[in-house]
mmCIF file of C-alpha atoms in Angstrom:
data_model
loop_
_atom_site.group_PDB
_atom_site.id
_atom_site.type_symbol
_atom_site.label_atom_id
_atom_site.label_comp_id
_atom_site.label_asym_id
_atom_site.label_seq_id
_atom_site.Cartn_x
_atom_site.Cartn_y
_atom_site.Cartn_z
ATOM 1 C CA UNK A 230 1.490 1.044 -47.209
ATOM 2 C CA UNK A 231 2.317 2.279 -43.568
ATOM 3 C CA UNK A 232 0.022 -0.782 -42.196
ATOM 4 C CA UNK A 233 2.550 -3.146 -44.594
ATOM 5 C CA UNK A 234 5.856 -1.762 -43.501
ATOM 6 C CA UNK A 235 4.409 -1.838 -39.539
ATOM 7 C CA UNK A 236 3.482 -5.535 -40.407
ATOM 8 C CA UNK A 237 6.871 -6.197 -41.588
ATOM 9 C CA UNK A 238 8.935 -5.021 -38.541
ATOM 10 C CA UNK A 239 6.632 -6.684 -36.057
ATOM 11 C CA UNK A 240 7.227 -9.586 -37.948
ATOM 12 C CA UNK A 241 11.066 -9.095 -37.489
ATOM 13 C CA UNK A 242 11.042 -8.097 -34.214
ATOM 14 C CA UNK A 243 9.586 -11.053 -33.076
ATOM 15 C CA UNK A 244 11.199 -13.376 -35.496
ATOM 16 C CA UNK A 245 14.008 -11.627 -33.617
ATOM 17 C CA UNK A 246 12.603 -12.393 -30.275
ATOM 18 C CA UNK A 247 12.009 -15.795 -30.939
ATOM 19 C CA UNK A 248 15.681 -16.923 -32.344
ATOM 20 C CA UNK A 249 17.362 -15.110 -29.086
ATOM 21 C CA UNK A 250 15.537 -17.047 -27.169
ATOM 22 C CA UNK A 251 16.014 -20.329 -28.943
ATOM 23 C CA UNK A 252 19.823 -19.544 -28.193
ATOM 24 C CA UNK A 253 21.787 -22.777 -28.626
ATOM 25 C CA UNK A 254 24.399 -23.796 -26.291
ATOM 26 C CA UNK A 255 27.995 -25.115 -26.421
ATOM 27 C CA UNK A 256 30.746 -26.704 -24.439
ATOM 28 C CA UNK A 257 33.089 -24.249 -25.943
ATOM 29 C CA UNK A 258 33.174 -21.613 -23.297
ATOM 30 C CA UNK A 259 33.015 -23.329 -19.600
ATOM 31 C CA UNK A 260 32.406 -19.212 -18.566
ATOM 32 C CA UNK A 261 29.201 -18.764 -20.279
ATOM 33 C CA UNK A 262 27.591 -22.530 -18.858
ATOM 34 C CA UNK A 263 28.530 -21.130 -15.636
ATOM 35 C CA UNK A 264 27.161 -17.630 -16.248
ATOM 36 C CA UNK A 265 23.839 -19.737 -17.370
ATOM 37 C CA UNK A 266 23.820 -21.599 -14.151
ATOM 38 C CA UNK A 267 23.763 -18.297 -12.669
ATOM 39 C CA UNK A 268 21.086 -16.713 -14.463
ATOM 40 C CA UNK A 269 19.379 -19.843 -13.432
ATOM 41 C CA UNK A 270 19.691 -19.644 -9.888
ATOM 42 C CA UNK A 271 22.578 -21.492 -9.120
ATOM 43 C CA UNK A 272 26.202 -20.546 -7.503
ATOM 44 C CA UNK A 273 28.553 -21.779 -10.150
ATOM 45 C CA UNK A 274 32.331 -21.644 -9.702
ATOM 46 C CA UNK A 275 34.656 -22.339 -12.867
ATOM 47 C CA UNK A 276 37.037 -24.504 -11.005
ATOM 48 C CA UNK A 277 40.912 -23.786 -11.884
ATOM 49 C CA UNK A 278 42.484 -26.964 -14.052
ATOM 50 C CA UNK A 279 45.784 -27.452 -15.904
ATOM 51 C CA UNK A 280 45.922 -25.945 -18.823
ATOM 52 C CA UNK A 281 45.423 -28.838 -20.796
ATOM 53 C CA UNK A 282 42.875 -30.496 -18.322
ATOM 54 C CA UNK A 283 38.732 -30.905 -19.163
ATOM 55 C CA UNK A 284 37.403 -28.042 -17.154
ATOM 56 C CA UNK A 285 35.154 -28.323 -14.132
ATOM 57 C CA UNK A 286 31.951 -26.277 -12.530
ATOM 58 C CA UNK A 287 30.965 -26.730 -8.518
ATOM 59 C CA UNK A 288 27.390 -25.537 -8.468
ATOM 60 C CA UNK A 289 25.807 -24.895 -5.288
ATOM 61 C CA UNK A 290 21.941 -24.366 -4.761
ATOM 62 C CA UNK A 291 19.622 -24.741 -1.264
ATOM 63 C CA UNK A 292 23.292 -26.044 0.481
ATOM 64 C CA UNK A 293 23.786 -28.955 -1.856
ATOM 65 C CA UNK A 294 26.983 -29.054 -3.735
ATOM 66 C CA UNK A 295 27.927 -30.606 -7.604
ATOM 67 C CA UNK A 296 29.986 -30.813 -9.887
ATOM 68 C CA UNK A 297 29.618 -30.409 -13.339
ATOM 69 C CA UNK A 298 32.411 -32.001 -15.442
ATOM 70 C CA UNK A 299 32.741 -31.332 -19.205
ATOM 71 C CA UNK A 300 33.637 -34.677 -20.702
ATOM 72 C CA UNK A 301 35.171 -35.830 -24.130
ATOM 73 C CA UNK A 302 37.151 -32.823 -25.145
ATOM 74 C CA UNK A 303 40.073 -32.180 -26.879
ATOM 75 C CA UNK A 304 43.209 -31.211 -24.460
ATOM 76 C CA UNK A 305 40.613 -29.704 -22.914
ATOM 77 C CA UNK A 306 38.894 -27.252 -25.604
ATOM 78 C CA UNK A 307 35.549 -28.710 -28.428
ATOM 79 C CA UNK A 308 34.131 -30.999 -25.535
ATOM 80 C CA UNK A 309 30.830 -32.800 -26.592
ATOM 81 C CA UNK A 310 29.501 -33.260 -23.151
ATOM 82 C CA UNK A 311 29.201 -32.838 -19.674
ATOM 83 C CA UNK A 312 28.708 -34.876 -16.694
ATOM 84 C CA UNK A 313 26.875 -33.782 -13.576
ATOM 85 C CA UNK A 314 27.901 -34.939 -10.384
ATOM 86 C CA UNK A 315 27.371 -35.052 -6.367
ATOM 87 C CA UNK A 316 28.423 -37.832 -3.987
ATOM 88 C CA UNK A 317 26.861 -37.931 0.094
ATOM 89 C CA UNK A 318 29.130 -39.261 2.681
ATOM 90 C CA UNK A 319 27.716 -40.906 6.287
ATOM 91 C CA UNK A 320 24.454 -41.570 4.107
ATOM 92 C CA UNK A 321 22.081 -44.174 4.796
ATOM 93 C CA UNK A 322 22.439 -45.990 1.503
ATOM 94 C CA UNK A 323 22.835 -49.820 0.847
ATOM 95 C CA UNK A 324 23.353 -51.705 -2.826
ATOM 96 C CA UNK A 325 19.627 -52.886 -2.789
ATOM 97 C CA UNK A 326 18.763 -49.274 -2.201
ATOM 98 C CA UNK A 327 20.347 -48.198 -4.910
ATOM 99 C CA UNK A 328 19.604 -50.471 -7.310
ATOM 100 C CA UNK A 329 16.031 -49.623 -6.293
ATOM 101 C CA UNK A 330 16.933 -46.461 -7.179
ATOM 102 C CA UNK A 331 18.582 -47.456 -10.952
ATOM 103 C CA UNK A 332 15.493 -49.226 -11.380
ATOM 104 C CA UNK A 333 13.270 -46.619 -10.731
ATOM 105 C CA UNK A 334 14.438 -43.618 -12.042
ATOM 106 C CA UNK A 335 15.431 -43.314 -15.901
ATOM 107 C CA UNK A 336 17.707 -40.463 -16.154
ATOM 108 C CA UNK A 337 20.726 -40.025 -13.560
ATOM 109 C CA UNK A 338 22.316 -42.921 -12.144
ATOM 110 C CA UNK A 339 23.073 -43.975 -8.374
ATOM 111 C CA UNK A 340 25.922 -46.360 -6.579
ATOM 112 C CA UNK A 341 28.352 -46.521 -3.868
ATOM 113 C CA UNK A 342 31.838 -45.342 -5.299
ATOM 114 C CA UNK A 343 34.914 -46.557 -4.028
ATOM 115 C CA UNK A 344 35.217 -44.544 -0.817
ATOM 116 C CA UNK A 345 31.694 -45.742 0.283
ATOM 117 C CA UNK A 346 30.138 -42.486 -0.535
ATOM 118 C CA UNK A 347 26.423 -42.487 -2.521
ATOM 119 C CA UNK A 348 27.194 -40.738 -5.702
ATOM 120 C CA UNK A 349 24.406 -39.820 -8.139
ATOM 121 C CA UNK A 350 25.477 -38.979 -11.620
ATOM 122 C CA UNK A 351 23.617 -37.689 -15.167
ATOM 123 C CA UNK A 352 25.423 -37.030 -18.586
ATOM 124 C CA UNK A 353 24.361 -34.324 -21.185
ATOM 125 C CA UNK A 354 25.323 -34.696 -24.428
ATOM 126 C CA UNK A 355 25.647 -31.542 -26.418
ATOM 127 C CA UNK A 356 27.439 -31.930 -29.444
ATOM 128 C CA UNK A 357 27.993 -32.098 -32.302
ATOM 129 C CA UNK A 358 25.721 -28.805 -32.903
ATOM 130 C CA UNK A 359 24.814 -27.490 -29.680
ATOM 131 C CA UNK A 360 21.566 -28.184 -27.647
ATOM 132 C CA UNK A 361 19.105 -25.522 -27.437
ATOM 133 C CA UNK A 362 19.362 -23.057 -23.959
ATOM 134 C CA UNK A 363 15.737 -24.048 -22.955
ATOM 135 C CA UNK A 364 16.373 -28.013 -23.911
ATOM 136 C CA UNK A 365 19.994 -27.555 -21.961
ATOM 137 C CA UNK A 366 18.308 -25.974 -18.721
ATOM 138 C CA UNK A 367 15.572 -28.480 -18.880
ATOM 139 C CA UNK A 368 17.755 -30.989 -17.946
ATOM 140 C CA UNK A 369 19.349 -29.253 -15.282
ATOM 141 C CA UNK A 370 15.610 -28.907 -13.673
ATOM 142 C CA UNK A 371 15.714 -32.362 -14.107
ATOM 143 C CA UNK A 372 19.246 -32.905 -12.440
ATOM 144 C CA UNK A 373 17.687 -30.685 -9.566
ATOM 145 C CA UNK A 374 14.932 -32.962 -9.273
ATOM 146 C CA UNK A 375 16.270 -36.430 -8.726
ATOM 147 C CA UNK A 376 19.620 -34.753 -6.450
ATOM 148 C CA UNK A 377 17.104 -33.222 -4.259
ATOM 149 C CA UNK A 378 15.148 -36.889 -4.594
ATOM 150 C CA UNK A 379 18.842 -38.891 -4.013
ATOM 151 C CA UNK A 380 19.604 -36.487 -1.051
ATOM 152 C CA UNK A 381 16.102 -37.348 0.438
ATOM 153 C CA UNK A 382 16.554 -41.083 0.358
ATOM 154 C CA UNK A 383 20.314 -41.114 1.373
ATOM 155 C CA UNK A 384 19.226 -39.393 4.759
ATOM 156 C CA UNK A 385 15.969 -39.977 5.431
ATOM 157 C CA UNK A 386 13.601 -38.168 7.747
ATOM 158 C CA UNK A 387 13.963 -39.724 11.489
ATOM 159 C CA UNK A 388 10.053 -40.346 12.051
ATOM 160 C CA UNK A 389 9.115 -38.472 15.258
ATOM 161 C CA UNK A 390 8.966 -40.199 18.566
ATOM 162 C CA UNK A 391 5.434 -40.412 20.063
ATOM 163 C CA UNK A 392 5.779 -38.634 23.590
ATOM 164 C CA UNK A 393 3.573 -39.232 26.691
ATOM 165 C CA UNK A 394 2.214 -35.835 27.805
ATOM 166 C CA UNK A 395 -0.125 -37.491 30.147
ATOM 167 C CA UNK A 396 2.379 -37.948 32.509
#
């Protein structure tokens, strides 16, 4: 009977185990995305809004700066999503760059805004339920991925001058 009952709370522990780390994640509190972004190895500042304004996160990794901007809420409370966001200035962009870039890559979006900065931009939806803490961080890897990609191509590497050391 011991073996049964020692069965049984393994069992719940890591039924236990297994639901905390399926945790599912919401737009509700702006503090606990940024304490996530955190834990994920991220600076994240919750940006000071109006009271009635959508809230905003800068996140800050390896010197690049973004924003992350929670999107269709309610005077600023129940949003459903967020947008991530990060814009270059003096970059080495053009419009067929890119829309080489739209073309290529499927999941965050590139142009030249309005003050002639490249801006790079990906939405997550979250709602209505939640999204799943490993599904929700997944696509902030991703995010991670194409800015360091978008920062690569906006400046790229000045190929080395050949020098003449047979002088």
């Amino acid at each position: 009977m011991r073996f049964i009952d020692g069965m049984a709370m393994a069992l719940a522990g890591t039924l236990w185990a297994s639901a905390a780390s399926a945790q599912t994640i919401t737009l509700r509190e702006p503090d606990m995305i940024a304490e996530l972004l955190r834990v994920e190895g991220y600076e994240a500042t919750l940006d000071k809004v109006e009271a009635e304004a959508d809230p905003i996160i800068t996140g800050r990794k390896d010197g690049m700066v973004f924003g992350l901007y929670f999107a269709n809420c309610d005077k600023g409370r129940s949003c459903q999503s967020v947008e991530l966001y990060a814009a270059f200035r003096d970059h080495r962009l053009d419009h067929e760059k890119v829309n080489e870039w739209n073309r290529e890559k499927r999941f965050a979006k590139a142009y030249i805004d309005k003050q002639a900065l490249a801006a790079l931009s990906m939405d997550i939806n979250v709602e209505p339920g939640g999204m799943e803490r490993e599904l929700f961080v997944d696509h902030l890897e991703i995010w991670w991925s194409l800015l360091a990609q978008f920062e690569a191509r906006a400046f790229p590497e000045e190929p080395e001058k050949a020098t003449d050391s047979a002088k």
